[in-house]
Amino acid sequence: MAGRGKLIAVIGDEDTCTGFLLGGIGELNKNRKPNFLVVEKDTSVTEIEETFRSFLARNDIGIILINQFIAEMIRHAIDAHVQSIPAVLEIPSKEHPYDASKDSILRRAKGMFSAEDFR
Amino acid sequence: MGGSELQDTRANMDEELLRFMDLLELLEKKRATLNSLIEQGWFSITKARYSMGNKHVSALQYASEMMPLVCVHTKALENGEVQFFTERHIQKSSAESSDDLLPVEDIGPQEEGLRRRNKTKKDTPEKKDTVVAKTAKGPEVNPVGKIDQNPQQDPLKWFGILVPQPLKQAQSSFKQVIELSAEIAALQSAVLRTRQKLRLSLAKELNSEESLGKSAKEKCPISDVTVSEQKECIQQNKIVV
């Protein structure tokens, strides 16, 4: 597993997960833990956050793809993650188009030009 | 000496800032491509769902065992950036196709064996050939069983053997999205790293301006005012912290 490279994890709605799994990123490890989470209407924020944190803790994951509307639910956890690996990518979802102003990376980049940075 | 250092820092900052802007522009372009590809993928999935039925394209169809067909390689550069490369396991799909072909290939040698048996007309080779044929038959059955449980199979097969064309189109869209997402991850890392460098350069410049401020007091009263303002800001920050 380690010699083969890292995995791409997904947290998203059903269609997003289905699409990425079709792309071939899906894995169920020895403990039958998947590298994806299908977020449905009844999925709790706690469950999403726990899954996100477990993905961050796993050292076999290189990129975490997350729907932006789900990222909004656990924004504090995403903003707290400052390491390069795993990289967190916010992607659009069917009902919610991508909004660059909400993206944590772009917000950090935008902060470069705020008054605070030029003090 | 201090003045030239300051100029160097400013030149470096300019370069970094230009790079930062270029990276942001590239990131925006790639993001737009990624978003349109994802949309295309969803549209294809929806079309497939329309032709196959609502429950035939859903999470219920995911295989109980799955192995990744694509992985990401990370490489930390000297400047602190991290590069991401995707690697698709072509061997797996080819291995899978060879598995699929195995039974067909095994049928061929058996036929050849029968032909040989007719040609040679010897007892001992006949027996050997039949033994070989029997042993060949054994593994011929096993791959069929393995293919059904093969976790490395093409995810398209989770949704049926003859899947509609839109599902294949969705797969190709999402394959492109996966490759693009690795590029975006690398760009994000570069953006954050450049930002960090710029902040460091800013801090450095502020420090050097402070040190120069004392000597430049008489020469330039305007710069003196700005430096004192900056000092005040810094002091305020300290108080706040």
mmCIF file of N, CA and C in Angstrom, chain B residues 68-197:
data_model
loop_
_atom_site.group_PDB
_atom_site.id
_atom_site.type_symbol
_atom_site.label_atom_id
_atom_site.label_comp_id
_atom_site.label_asym_id
_atom_site.label_seq_id
_atom_site.Cartn_x
_atom_site.Cartn_y
_atom_site.Cartn_z
ATOM 1 N N PRO B 68 -8.077 0.566 -5.081
ATOM 2 C CA PRO B 68 -7.937 1.771 -5.901
ATOM 3 C C PRO B 68 -7.232 1.506 -7.228
ATOM 4 N N LEU B 69 -7.737 2.091 -8.266
ATOM 5 C CA LEU B 69 -7.099 1.958 -9.575
ATOM 6 C C LEU B 69 -6.216 3.161 -9.871
ATOM 7 N N VAL B 70 -6.304 4.144 -9.003
ATOM 8 C CA VAL B 70 -5.479 5.339 -9.187
ATOM 9 C C VAL B 70 -4.919 5.759 -7.828
ATOM 10 N N CYS B 71 -3.677 6.188 -7.836
ATOM 11 C CA CYS B 71 -3.092 6.655 -6.585
ATOM 12 C C CYS B 71 -2.304 7.939 -6.829
ATOM 13 N N VAL B 72 -1.991 8.607 -5.743
ATOM 14 C CA VAL B 72 -1.295 9.892 -5.838
ATOM 15 C C VAL B 72 0.095 9.754 -5.251
ATOM 16 N N HIS B 73 1.063 10.254 -5.986
ATOM 17 C CA HIS B 73 2.430 10.288 -5.458
ATOM 18 C C HIS B 73 2.744 11.724 -5.060
ATOM 19 N N THR B 74 3.309 11.872 -3.883
ATOM 20 C CA THR B 74 3.646 13.224 -3.423
ATOM 21 C C THR B 74 5.158 13.379 -3.414
ATOM 22 N N LYS B 75 5.585 14.591 -3.728
ATOM 23 C CA LYS B 75 7.009 14.870 -3.742
ATOM 24 C C LYS B 75 7.231 16.252 -3.146
ATOM 25 N N ALA B 76 7.976 16.290 -2.040
ATOM 26 C CA ALA B 76 8.252 17.582 -1.403
ATOM 27 C C ALA B 76 9.454 18.221 -2.087
ATOM 28 N N LEU B 77 9.264 19.441 -2.573
ATOM 29 C CA LEU B 77 10.356 20.137 -3.247
ATOM 30 C C LEU B 77 11.221 20.878 -2.221
ATOM 31 N N GLU B 78 12.378 21.350 -2.699
ATOM 32 C CA GLU B 78 13.309 22.029 -1.786
ATOM 33 C C GLU B 78 12.721 23.328 -1.230
ATOM 34 N N ASN B 79 11.910 23.994 -2.053
ATOM 35 C CA ASN B 79 11.344 25.268 -1.601
ATOM 36 C C ASN B 79 10.123 25.094 -0.691
ATOM 37 N N GLY B 80 9.857 23.870 -0.323
ATOM 38 C CA GLY B 80 8.769 23.611 0.619
ATOM 39 C C GLY B 80 7.446 23.259 -0.033
ATOM 40 N N GLU B 81 7.366 23.418 -1.348
ATOM 41 C CA GLU B 81 6.122 23.064 -2.039
ATOM 42 C C GLU B 81 6.007 21.549 -2.165
ATOM 43 N N VAL B 82 4.785 21.106 -2.329
ATOM 44 C CA VAL B 82 4.550 19.672 -2.499
ATOM 45 C C VAL B 82 3.904 19.437 -3.862
ATOM 46 N N GLN B 83 4.451 18.518 -4.602
ATOM 47 C CA GLN B 83 3.867 18.197 -5.906
ATOM 48 C C GLN B 83 3.075 16.899 -5.800
ATOM 49 N N PHE B 84 1.993 16.861 -6.537
ATOM 50 C CA PHE B 84 1.129 15.674 -6.534
ATOM 51 C C PHE B 84 1.051 15.120 -7.956
ATOM 52 N N PHE B 85 1.291 13.836 -8.090
ATOM 53 C CA PHE B 85 1.155 13.183 -9.393
ATOM 54 C C PHE B 85 0.190 12.009 -9.242
ATOM 55 N N THR B 86 -0.688 11.887 -10.199
ATOM 56 C CA THR B 86 -1.574 10.715 -10.148
ATOM 57 C C THR B 86 -0.964 9.589 -10.985
ATOM 58 N N GLU B 87 -1.187 8.408 -10.537
ATOM 59 C CA GLU B 87 -0.720 7.237 -11.296
ATOM 60 C C GLU B 87 -1.878 6.252 -11.409
ATOM 61 N N ARG B 88 -2.229 5.972 -12.636
ATOM 62 C CA ARG B 88 -3.318 5.025 -12.864
ATOM 63 C C ARG B 88 -2.711 3.642 -13.057
ATOM 64 N N HIS B 89 -3.266 2.677 -12.388
ATOM 65 C CA HIS B 89 -2.723 1.320 -12.487
ATOM 66 C C HIS B 89 -3.271 0.647 -13.735
ATOM 67 N N ILE B 90 -2.506 0.825 -14.796
ATOM 68 C CA ILE B 90 -2.936 0.233 -16.072
ATOM 69 C C ILE B 90 -2.798 -1.288 -16.008
ATOM 70 N N GLN B 91 -1.823 -1.720 -15.221
ATOM 71 C CA GLN B 91 -1.593 -3.166 -15.099
ATOM 72 C C GLN B 91 -2.854 -3.876 -14.632
ATOM 73 N N LYS B 92 -3.537 -3.174 -13.716
ATOM 74 C CA LYS B 92 -4.718 -3.823 -13.127
ATOM 75 C C LYS B 92 -5.796 -4.071 -14.176
ATOM 76 N N SER B 93 -6.005 -3.006 -14.982
ATOM 77 C CA SER B 93 -7.033 -3.187 -16.006
ATOM 78 C C SER B 93 -6.583 -4.208 -17.038
ATOM 79 N N SER B 94 -5.244 -4.178 -17.351
ATOM 80 C CA SER B 94 -4.752 -5.151 -18.313
ATOM 81 C C SER B 94 -4.738 -6.544 -17.699
ATOM 82 N N ALA B 95 -4.401 -6.600 -16.398
ATOM 83 C CA ALA B 95 -4.411 -7.890 -15.714
ATOM 84 C C ALA B 95 -5.821 -8.459 -15.699
ATOM 85 N N GLU B 96 -6.746 -7.495 -15.478
ATOM 86 C CA GLU B 96 -8.129 -7.915 -15.434
ATOM 87 C C GLU B 96 -8.573 -8.440 -16.810
ATOM 88 N N SER B 97 -8.141 -7.695 -17.841
ATOM 89 C CA SER B 97 -8.521 -8.124 -19.182
ATOM 90 C C SER B 97 -7.834 -9.437 -19.529
ATOM 91 N N SER B 98 -6.584 -9.598 -19.018
ATOM 92 C CA SER B 98 -5.904 -10.872 -19.268
ATOM 93 C C SER B 98 -6.601 -12.001 -18.518
ATOM 94 N N ASP B 99 -7.128 -11.634 -17.328
ATOM 95 C CA ASP B 99 -7.919 -12.633 -16.601
ATOM 96 C C ASP B 99 -9.155 -13.034 -17.407
ATOM 97 N N ASP B 100 -9.722 -11.968 -17.989
ATOM 98 C CA ASP B 100 -10.896 -12.235 -18.818
ATOM 99 C C ASP B 100 -10.532 -13.108 -20.007
ATOM 100 N N LEU B 101 -9.326 -12.876 -20.520
ATOM 101 C CA LEU B 101 -8.900 -13.613 -21.702
ATOM 102 C C LEU B 101 -8.419 -15.021 -21.364
ATOM 103 N N LEU B 102 -8.020 -15.214 -20.113
ATOM 104 C CA LEU B 102 -7.435 -16.501 -19.731
ATOM 105 C C LEU B 102 -8.264 -17.722 -20.147
ATOM 106 N N PRO B 103 -9.557 -17.723 -19.837
ATOM 107 C CA PRO B 103 -10.338 -18.876 -20.241
ATOM 108 C C PRO B 103 -10.324 -19.080 -21.759
ATOM 109 N N VAL B 104 -10.342 -17.986 -22.478
ATOM 110 C CA VAL B 104 -10.333 -18.067 -23.941
ATOM 111 C C VAL B 104 -9.004 -18.631 -24.414
ATOM 112 N N GLU B 105 -7.929 -18.122 -23.794
ATOM 113 C CA GLU B 105 -6.602 -18.584 -24.175
ATOM 114 C C GLU B 105 -6.421 -20.069 -23.848
ATOM 115 N N ASP B 106 -6.997 -20.486 -22.731
ATOM 116 C CA ASP B 106 -6.868 -21.882 -22.322
ATOM 117 C C ASP B 106 -7.592 -22.830 -23.275
ATOM 118 N N ILE B 107 -8.650 -22.328 -23.878
ATOM 119 C CA ILE B 107 -9.408 -23.157 -24.813
ATOM 120 C C ILE B 107 -8.547 -23.454 -26.046
ATOM 121 N N GLY B 108 -7.785 -22.465 -26.456
ATOM 122 C CA GLY B 108 -6.925 -22.615 -27.630
ATOM 123 C C GLY B 108 -5.941 -23.773 -27.505
ATOM 124 N N PRO B 109 -5.086 -23.754 -26.452
ATOM 125 C CA PRO B 109 -4.129 -24.846 -26.281
ATOM 126 C C PRO B 109 -4.786 -26.231 -26.192
ATOM 127 N N GLN B 110 -5.990 -26.265 -25.612
ATOM 128 C CA GLN B 110 -6.674 -27.562 -25.510
ATOM 129 C C GLN B 110 -6.986 -28.116 -26.902
ATOM 130 N N GLU B 111 -7.433 -27.208 -27.740
ATOM 131 C CA GLU B 111 -7.737 -27.632 -29.114
ATOM 132 C C GLU B 111 -6.467 -28.100 -29.823
ATOM 133 N N GLU B 112 -5.385 -27.297 -29.573
ATOM 134 C CA GLU B 112 -4.111 -27.692 -30.162
ATOM 135 C C GLU B 112 -3.684 -29.064 -29.647
ATOM 136 N N GLY B 113 -3.924 -29.277 -28.356
ATOM 137 C CA GLY B 113 -3.576 -30.569 -27.739
ATOM 138 C C GLY B 113 -4.303 -31.712 -28.430
ATOM 139 N N LEU B 114 -5.560 -31.505 -28.728
ATOM 140 C CA LEU B 114 -6.340 -32.543 -29.395
ATOM 141 C C LEU B 114 -5.794 -32.825 -30.789
ATOM 142 N N ARG B 115 -5.408 -31.752 -31.430
ATOM 143 C CA ARG B 115 -4.850 -31.918 -32.766
ATOM 144 C C ARG B 115 -3.560 -32.719 -32.704
ATOM 145 N N ARG B 116 -2.741 -32.381 -31.722
ATOM 146 C CA ARG B 116 -1.476 -33.089 -31.574
ATOM 147 C C ARG B 116 -1.719 -34.582 -31.337
ATOM 148 N N ARG B 117 -2.732 -34.830 -30.537
ATOM 149 C CA ARG B 117 -3.047 -36.205 -30.184
ATOM 150 C C ARG B 117 -3.377 -37.003 -31.450
ATOM 151 N N ASN B 118 -4.092 -36.361 -32.330
ATOM 152 C CA ASN B 118 -4.426 -37.036 -33.584
ATOM 153 C C ASN B 118 -3.203 -37.255 -34.456
ATOM 154 N N LYS B 119 -2.309 -36.254 -34.430
ATOM 155 C CA LYS B 119 -1.145 -36.333 -35.300
ATOM 156 C C LYS B 119 -0.107 -37.333 -34.800
ATOM 157 N N THR B 120 0.180 -37.291 -33.511
ATOM 158 C CA THR B 120 1.292 -38.096 -32.974
ATOM 159 C C THR B 120 0.976 -39.595 -32.940
ATOM 160 N N LYS B 121 -0.267 -39.909 -32.586
ATOM 161 C CA LYS B 121 -0.709 -41.304 -32.489
ATOM 162 C C LYS B 121 0.153 -42.143 -31.536
ATOM 163 N N LYS B 122 0.648 -41.528 -30.488
ATOM 164 C CA LYS B 122 1.422 -42.264 -29.483
ATOM 165 C C LYS B 122 0.657 -42.303 -28.170
ATOM 166 N N ASP B 123 0.860 -43.393 -27.444
ATOM 167 C CA ASP B 123 0.084 -43.560 -26.212
ATOM 168 C C ASP B 123 0.553 -42.614 -25.107
ATOM 169 N N THR B 124 1.869 -42.645 -24.904
ATOM 170 C CA THR B 124 2.388 -41.865 -23.764
ATOM 171 C C THR B 124 2.159 -40.357 -23.920
ATOM 172 N N PRO B 125 2.459 -39.771 -25.058
ATOM 173 C CA PRO B 125 2.167 -38.328 -25.172
ATOM 174 C C PRO B 125 0.683 -38.022 -25.042
ATOM 175 N N GLU B 126 -0.134 -38.983 -25.517
ATOM 176 C CA GLU B 126 -1.584 -38.785 -25.389
ATOM 177 C C GLU B 126 -1.978 -38.580 -23.934
ATOM 178 N N LYS B 127 -1.429 -39.497 -23.109
ATOM 179 C CA LYS B 127 -1.760 -39.420 -21.677
ATOM 180 C C LYS B 127 -1.277 -38.099 -21.100
ATOM 181 N N LYS B 128 -0.047 -37.753 -21.517
ATOM 182 C CA LYS B 128 0.513 -36.502 -20.991
ATOM 183 C C LYS B 128 -0.372 -35.317 -21.387
ATOM 184 N N ASP B 129 -0.776 -35.368 -22.674
ATOM 185 C CA ASP B 129 -1.600 -34.271 -23.170
ATOM 186 C C ASP B 129 -2.921 -34.171 -22.432
ATOM 187 N N THR B 130 -3.508 -35.345 -22.199
ATOM 188 C CA THR B 130 -4.788 -35.317 -21.473
ATOM 189 C C THR B 130 -4.595 -34.795 -20.065
ATOM 190 N N VAL B 131 -3.472 -35.208 -19.450
ATOM 191 C CA VAL B 131 -3.186 -34.704 -18.106
ATOM 192 C C VAL B 131 -3.034 -33.196 -18.149
ATOM 193 N N VAL B 132 -2.293 -32.715 -19.144
ATOM 194 C CA VAL B 132 -2.088 -31.270 -19.300
ATOM 195 C C VAL B 132 -3.425 -30.574 -19.515
ATOM 196 N N ALA B 133 -4.237 -31.226 -20.371
ATOM 197 C CA ALA B 133 -5.547 -30.649 -20.657
ATOM 198 C C ALA B 133 -6.394 -30.555 -19.389
ATOM 199 N N LYS B 134 -6.302 -31.629 -18.567
ATOM 200 C CA LYS B 134 -7.080 -31.628 -17.314
ATOM 201 C C LYS B 134 -6.592 -30.535 -16.379
ATOM 202 N N THR B 135 -5.247 -30.438 -16.287
ATOM 203 C CA THR B 135 -4.708 -29.392 -15.403
ATOM 204 C C THR B 135 -5.052 -28.006 -15.931
ATOM 205 N N ALA B 136 -5.096 -27.928 -17.255
ATOM 206 C CA ALA B 136 -5.459 -26.632 -17.842
ATOM 207 C C ALA B 136 -6.920 -26.293 -17.566
ATOM 208 N N LYS B 137 -7.718 -27.371 -17.508
ATOM 209 C CA LYS B 137 -9.143 -27.131 -17.247
ATOM 210 C C LYS B 137 -9.368 -26.607 -15.832
ATOM 211 N N GLY B 138 -8.542 -27.161 -14.905
ATOM 212 C CA GLY B 138 -8.682 -26.761 -13.497
ATOM 213 C C GLY B 138 -8.597 -25.248 -13.309
ATOM 214 N N PRO B 139 -7.450 -24.672 -13.683
ATOM 215 C CA PRO B 139 -7.322 -23.235 -13.513
ATOM 216 C C PRO B 139 -8.273 -22.419 -14.382
ATOM 217 N N GLU B 140 -8.798 -23.102 -15.433
ATOM 218 C CA GLU B 140 -9.712 -22.386 -16.323
ATOM 219 C C GLU B 140 -10.996 -22.000 -15.587
ATOM 220 N N VAL B 141 -11.401 -22.863 -14.693
ATOM 221 C CA VAL B 141 -12.641 -22.596 -13.957
ATOM 222 C C VAL B 141 -12.402 -21.530 -12.892
ATOM 223 N N ASN B 142 -11.222 -21.620 -12.230
ATOM 224 C CA ASN B 142 -10.954 -20.713 -11.124
ATOM 225 C C ASN B 142 -10.969 -19.226 -11.500
ATOM 226 N N PRO B 143 -10.311 -18.849 -12.626
ATOM 227 C CA PRO B 143 -10.334 -17.423 -12.940
ATOM 228 C C PRO B 143 -11.735 -16.866 -13.082
ATOM 229 N N VAL B 144 -12.659 -17.670 -13.555
ATOM 230 C CA VAL B 144 -14.033 -17.181 -13.723
ATOM 231 C C VAL B 144 -14.592 -16.775 -12.365
ATOM 232 N N GLY B 145 -14.301 -17.639 -11.378
ATOM 233 C CA GLY B 145 -14.748 -17.327 -10.025
ATOM 234 C C GLY B 145 -14.059 -16.105 -9.474
ATOM 235 N N LYS B 146 -12.761 -15.984 -9.807
ATOM 236 C CA LYS B 146 -11.979 -14.856 -9.283
ATOM 237 C C LYS B 146 -12.450 -13.537 -9.882
ATOM 238 N N ILE B 147 -12.825 -13.575 -11.131
ATOM 239 C CA ILE B 147 -13.213 -12.331 -11.802
ATOM 240 C C ILE B 147 -14.417 -11.703 -11.105
ATOM 241 N N ASP B 148 -15.334 -12.552 -10.687
ATOM 242 C CA ASP B 148 -16.534 -12.034 -10.028
ATOM 243 C C ASP B 148 -16.210 -11.319 -8.726
ATOM 244 N N GLN B 149 -15.174 -11.841 -8.026
ATOM 245 C CA GLN B 149 -14.842 -11.253 -6.732
ATOM 246 C C GLN B 149 -13.633 -10.338 -6.822
ATOM 247 N N ASN B 150 -13.137 -10.109 -8.025
ATOM 248 C CA ASN B 150 -11.935 -9.326 -8.181
ATOM 249 C C ASN B 150 -12.172 -7.880 -7.725
ATOM 250 N N PRO B 151 -11.466 -7.445 -6.642
ATOM 251 C CA PRO B 151 -11.698 -6.087 -6.170
ATOM 252 C C PRO B 151 -11.114 -5.031 -7.097
ATOM 253 N N GLN B 152 -10.220 -5.479 -7.988
ATOM 254 C CA GLN B 152 -9.566 -4.503 -8.866
ATOM 255 C C GLN B 152 -10.285 -4.353 -10.202
ATOM 256 N N GLN B 153 -11.490 -4.837 -10.260
ATOM 257 C CA GLN B 153 -12.204 -4.767 -11.536
ATOM 258 C C GLN B 153 -12.642 -3.332 -11.844
ATOM 259 N N ASP B 154 -12.940 -3.109 -13.086
ATOM 260 C CA ASP B 154 -13.407 -1.797 -13.523
ATOM 261 C C ASP B 154 -14.703 -1.448 -12.786
ATOM 262 N N PRO B 155 -14.749 -0.298 -12.097
ATOM 263 C CA PRO B 155 -15.968 0.057 -11.343
ATOM 264 C C PRO B 155 -17.233 0.111 -12.203
ATOM 265 N N LEU B 156 -17.062 0.242 -13.502
ATOM 266 C CA LEU B 156 -18.241 0.238 -14.392
ATOM 267 C C LEU B 156 -19.032 -1.054 -14.238
ATOM 268 N N LYS B 157 -18.312 -2.147 -13.943
ATOM 269 C CA LYS B 157 -18.966 -3.459 -13.857
ATOM 270 C C LYS B 157 -19.849 -3.609 -12.616
ATOM 271 N N TRP B 158 -19.668 -2.681 -11.664
ATOM 272 C CA TRP B 158 -20.567 -2.726 -10.488
ATOM 273 C C TRP B 158 -22.005 -2.461 -10.938
ATOM 274 N N PHE B 159 -22.117 -1.708 -11.996
ATOM 275 C CA PHE B 159 -23.443 -1.265 -12.430
ATOM 276 C C PHE B 159 -24.019 -2.150 -13.539
ATOM 277 N N GLY B 160 -23.348 -3.243 -13.821
ATOM 278 C CA GLY B 160 -23.842 -4.163 -14.837
ATOM 279 C C GLY B 160 -22.776 -4.468 -15.873
ATOM 280 N N ILE B 161 -23.068 -5.481 -16.680
ATOM 281 C CA ILE B 161 -22.089 -5.871 -17.693
ATOM 282 C C ILE B 161 -22.208 -4.966 -18.916
ATOM 283 N N LEU B 162 -23.433 -4.740 -19.322
ATOM 284 C CA LEU B 162 -23.643 -3.853 -20.472
ATOM 285 C C LEU B 162 -24.192 -2.526 -19.965
ATOM 286 N N VAL B 163 -23.268 -1.639 -19.635
ATOM 287 C CA VAL B 163 -23.707 -0.349 -19.088
ATOM 288 C C VAL B 163 -23.912 0.649 -20.228
ATOM 289 N N PRO B 164 -24.810 1.594 -20.034
ATOM 290 C CA PRO B 164 -25.034 2.564 -21.111
ATOM 291 C C PRO B 164 -23.831 3.488 -21.328
ATOM 292 N N GLN B 165 -23.802 4.045 -22.506
ATOM 293 C CA GLN B 165 -22.683 4.911 -22.898
ATOM 294 C C GLN B 165 -22.495 6.111 -21.952
ATOM 295 N N PRO B 166 -23.579 6.759 -21.493
ATOM 296 C CA PRO B 166 -23.383 7.909 -20.588
ATOM 297 C C PRO B 166 -22.584 7.579 -19.332
ATOM 298 N N LEU B 167 -22.734 6.344 -18.836
ATOM 299 C CA LEU B 167 -21.981 5.975 -17.634
ATOM 300 C C LEU B 167 -20.481 5.906 -17.946
ATOM 301 N N LYS B 168 -20.176 5.437 -19.147
ATOM 302 C CA LYS B 168 -18.768 5.408 -19.573
ATOM 303 C C LYS B 168 -18.237 6.829 -19.737
ATOM 304 N N GLN B 169 -19.104 7.698 -20.255
ATOM 305 C CA GLN B 169 -18.696 9.097 -20.408
ATOM 306 C C GLN B 169 -18.465 9.736 -19.033
ATOM 307 N N ALA B 170 -19.335 9.388 -18.085
ATOM 308 C CA ALA B 170 -19.176 9.906 -16.722
ATOM 309 C C ALA B 170 -17.836 9.442 -16.147
ATOM 310 N N GLN B 171 -17.523 8.173 -16.398
ATOM 311 C CA GLN B 171 -16.264 7.638 -15.885
ATOM 312 C C GLN B 171 -15.070 8.400 -16.463
ATOM 313 N N SER B 172 -15.106 8.645 -17.763
ATOM 314 C CA SER B 172 -13.968 9.349 -18.364
ATOM 315 C C SER B 172 -13.878 10.786 -17.856
ATOM 316 N N SER B 173 -15.043 11.416 -17.624
ATOM 317 C CA SER B 173 -15.016 12.783 -17.074
ATOM 318 C C SER B 173 -14.366 12.784 -15.694
ATOM 319 N N PHE B 174 -14.786 11.841 -14.865
ATOM 320 C CA PHE B 174 -14.260 11.818 -13.502
ATOM 321 C C PHE B 174 -12.793 11.393 -13.459
ATOM 322 N N LYS B 175 -12.377 10.605 -14.440
ATOM 323 C CA LYS B 175 -10.948 10.274 -14.523
ATOM 324 C C LYS B 175 -10.132 11.538 -14.765
ATOM 325 N N GLN B 176 -10.653 12.394 -15.646
ATOM 326 C CA GLN B 176 -9.969 13.666 -15.911
ATOM 327 C C GLN B 176 -9.995 14.558 -14.678
ATOM 328 N N VAL B 177 -11.126 14.519 -13.971
ATOM 329 C CA VAL B 177 -11.246 15.332 -12.753
ATOM 330 C C VAL B 177 -10.201 14.900 -11.727
ATOM 331 N N ILE B 178 -9.981 13.607 -11.619
ATOM 332 C CA ILE B 178 -9.013 13.094 -10.639
ATOM 333 C C ILE B 178 -7.606 13.603 -10.974
ATOM 334 N N GLU B 179 -7.268 13.550 -12.257
ATOM 335 C CA GLU B 179 -5.949 14.044 -12.665
ATOM 336 C C GLU B 179 -5.818 15.542 -12.394
ATOM 337 N N LEU B 180 -6.885 16.245 -12.695
ATOM 338 C CA LEU B 180 -6.882 17.694 -12.507
ATOM 339 C C LEU B 180 -6.825 18.059 -11.022
ATOM 340 N N SER B 181 -7.467 17.235 -10.205
ATOM 341 C CA SER B 181 -7.478 17.550 -8.775
ATOM 342 C C SER B 181 -6.065 17.446 -8.182
ATOM 343 N N ALA B 182 -5.255 16.528 -8.719
ATOM 344 C CA ALA B 182 -3.868 16.434 -8.249
ATOM 345 C C ALA B 182 -3.097 17.689 -8.639
ATOM 346 N N GLU B 183 -3.355 18.183 -9.855
ATOM 347 C CA GLU B 183 -2.684 19.416 -10.299
ATOM 348 C C GLU B 183 -3.108 20.597 -9.422
ATOM 349 N N ILE B 184 -4.394 20.633 -9.099
ATOM 350 C CA ILE B 184 -4.897 21.732 -8.268
ATOM 351 C C ILE B 184 -4.317 21.654 -6.853
ATOM 352 N N ALA B 185 -4.192 20.441 -6.352
ATOM 353 C CA ALA B 185 -3.607 20.267 -5.014
ATOM 354 C C ALA B 185 -2.172 20.802 -4.999
ATOM 355 N N ALA B 186 -1.428 20.521 -6.077
ATOM 356 C CA ALA B 186 -0.048 21.012 -6.170
ATOM 357 C C ALA B 186 -0.032 22.541 -6.250
ATOM 358 N N LEU B 187 -0.975 23.089 -7.016
ATOM 359 C CA LEU B 187 -1.048 24.552 -7.151
ATOM 360 C C LEU B 187 -1.399 25.207 -5.820
ATOM 361 N N GLN B 188 -2.330 24.593 -5.111
ATOM 362 C CA GLN B 188 -2.731 25.138 -3.798
ATOM 363 C C GLN B 188 -1.526 25.174 -2.854
ATOM 364 N N SER B 189 -0.759 24.086 -2.896
ATOM 365 C CA SER B 189 0.427 24.019 -2.047
ATOM 366 C C SER B 189 1.404 25.135 -2.433
ATOM 367 N N ALA B 190 1.573 25.358 -3.746
ATOM 368 C CA ALA B 190 2.485 26.404 -4.221
ATOM 369 C C ALA B 190 1.986 27.784 -3.810
ATOM 370 N N VAL B 191 0.663 27.996 -3.898
ATOM 371 C CA VAL B 191 0.085 29.291 -3.514
ATOM 372 C C VAL B 191 0.340 29.572 -2.036
ATOM 373 N N LEU B 192 0.082 28.563 -1.210
ATOM 374 C CA LEU B 192 0.251 28.758 0.233
ATOM 375 C C LEU B 192 1.716 29.000 0.593
ATOM 376 N N ARG B 193 2.586 28.284 -0.083
ATOM 377 C CA ARG B 193 4.014 28.428 0.188
ATOM 378 C C ARG B 193 4.503 29.825 -0.222
ATOM 379 N N THR B 194 4.048 30.280 -1.391
ATOM 380 C CA THR B 194 4.454 31.608 -1.870
ATOM 381 C C THR B 194 3.930 32.685 -0.932
ATOM 382 N N ARG B 195 2.718 32.475 -0.449
ATOM 383 C CA ARG B 195 2.126 33.425 0.492
ATOM 384 C C ARG B 195 2.984 33.513 1.756
ATOM 385 N N GLN B 196 3.410 32.343 2.218
ATOM 386 C CA GLN B 196 4.230 32.284 3.424
ATOM 387 C C GLN B 196 5.546 33.047 3.204
ATOM 388 N N LYS B 197 6.137 32.834 2.035
ATOM 389 C CA LYS B 197 7.397 33.509 1.702
ATOM 390 C C LYS B 197 7.201 35.017 1.671
#
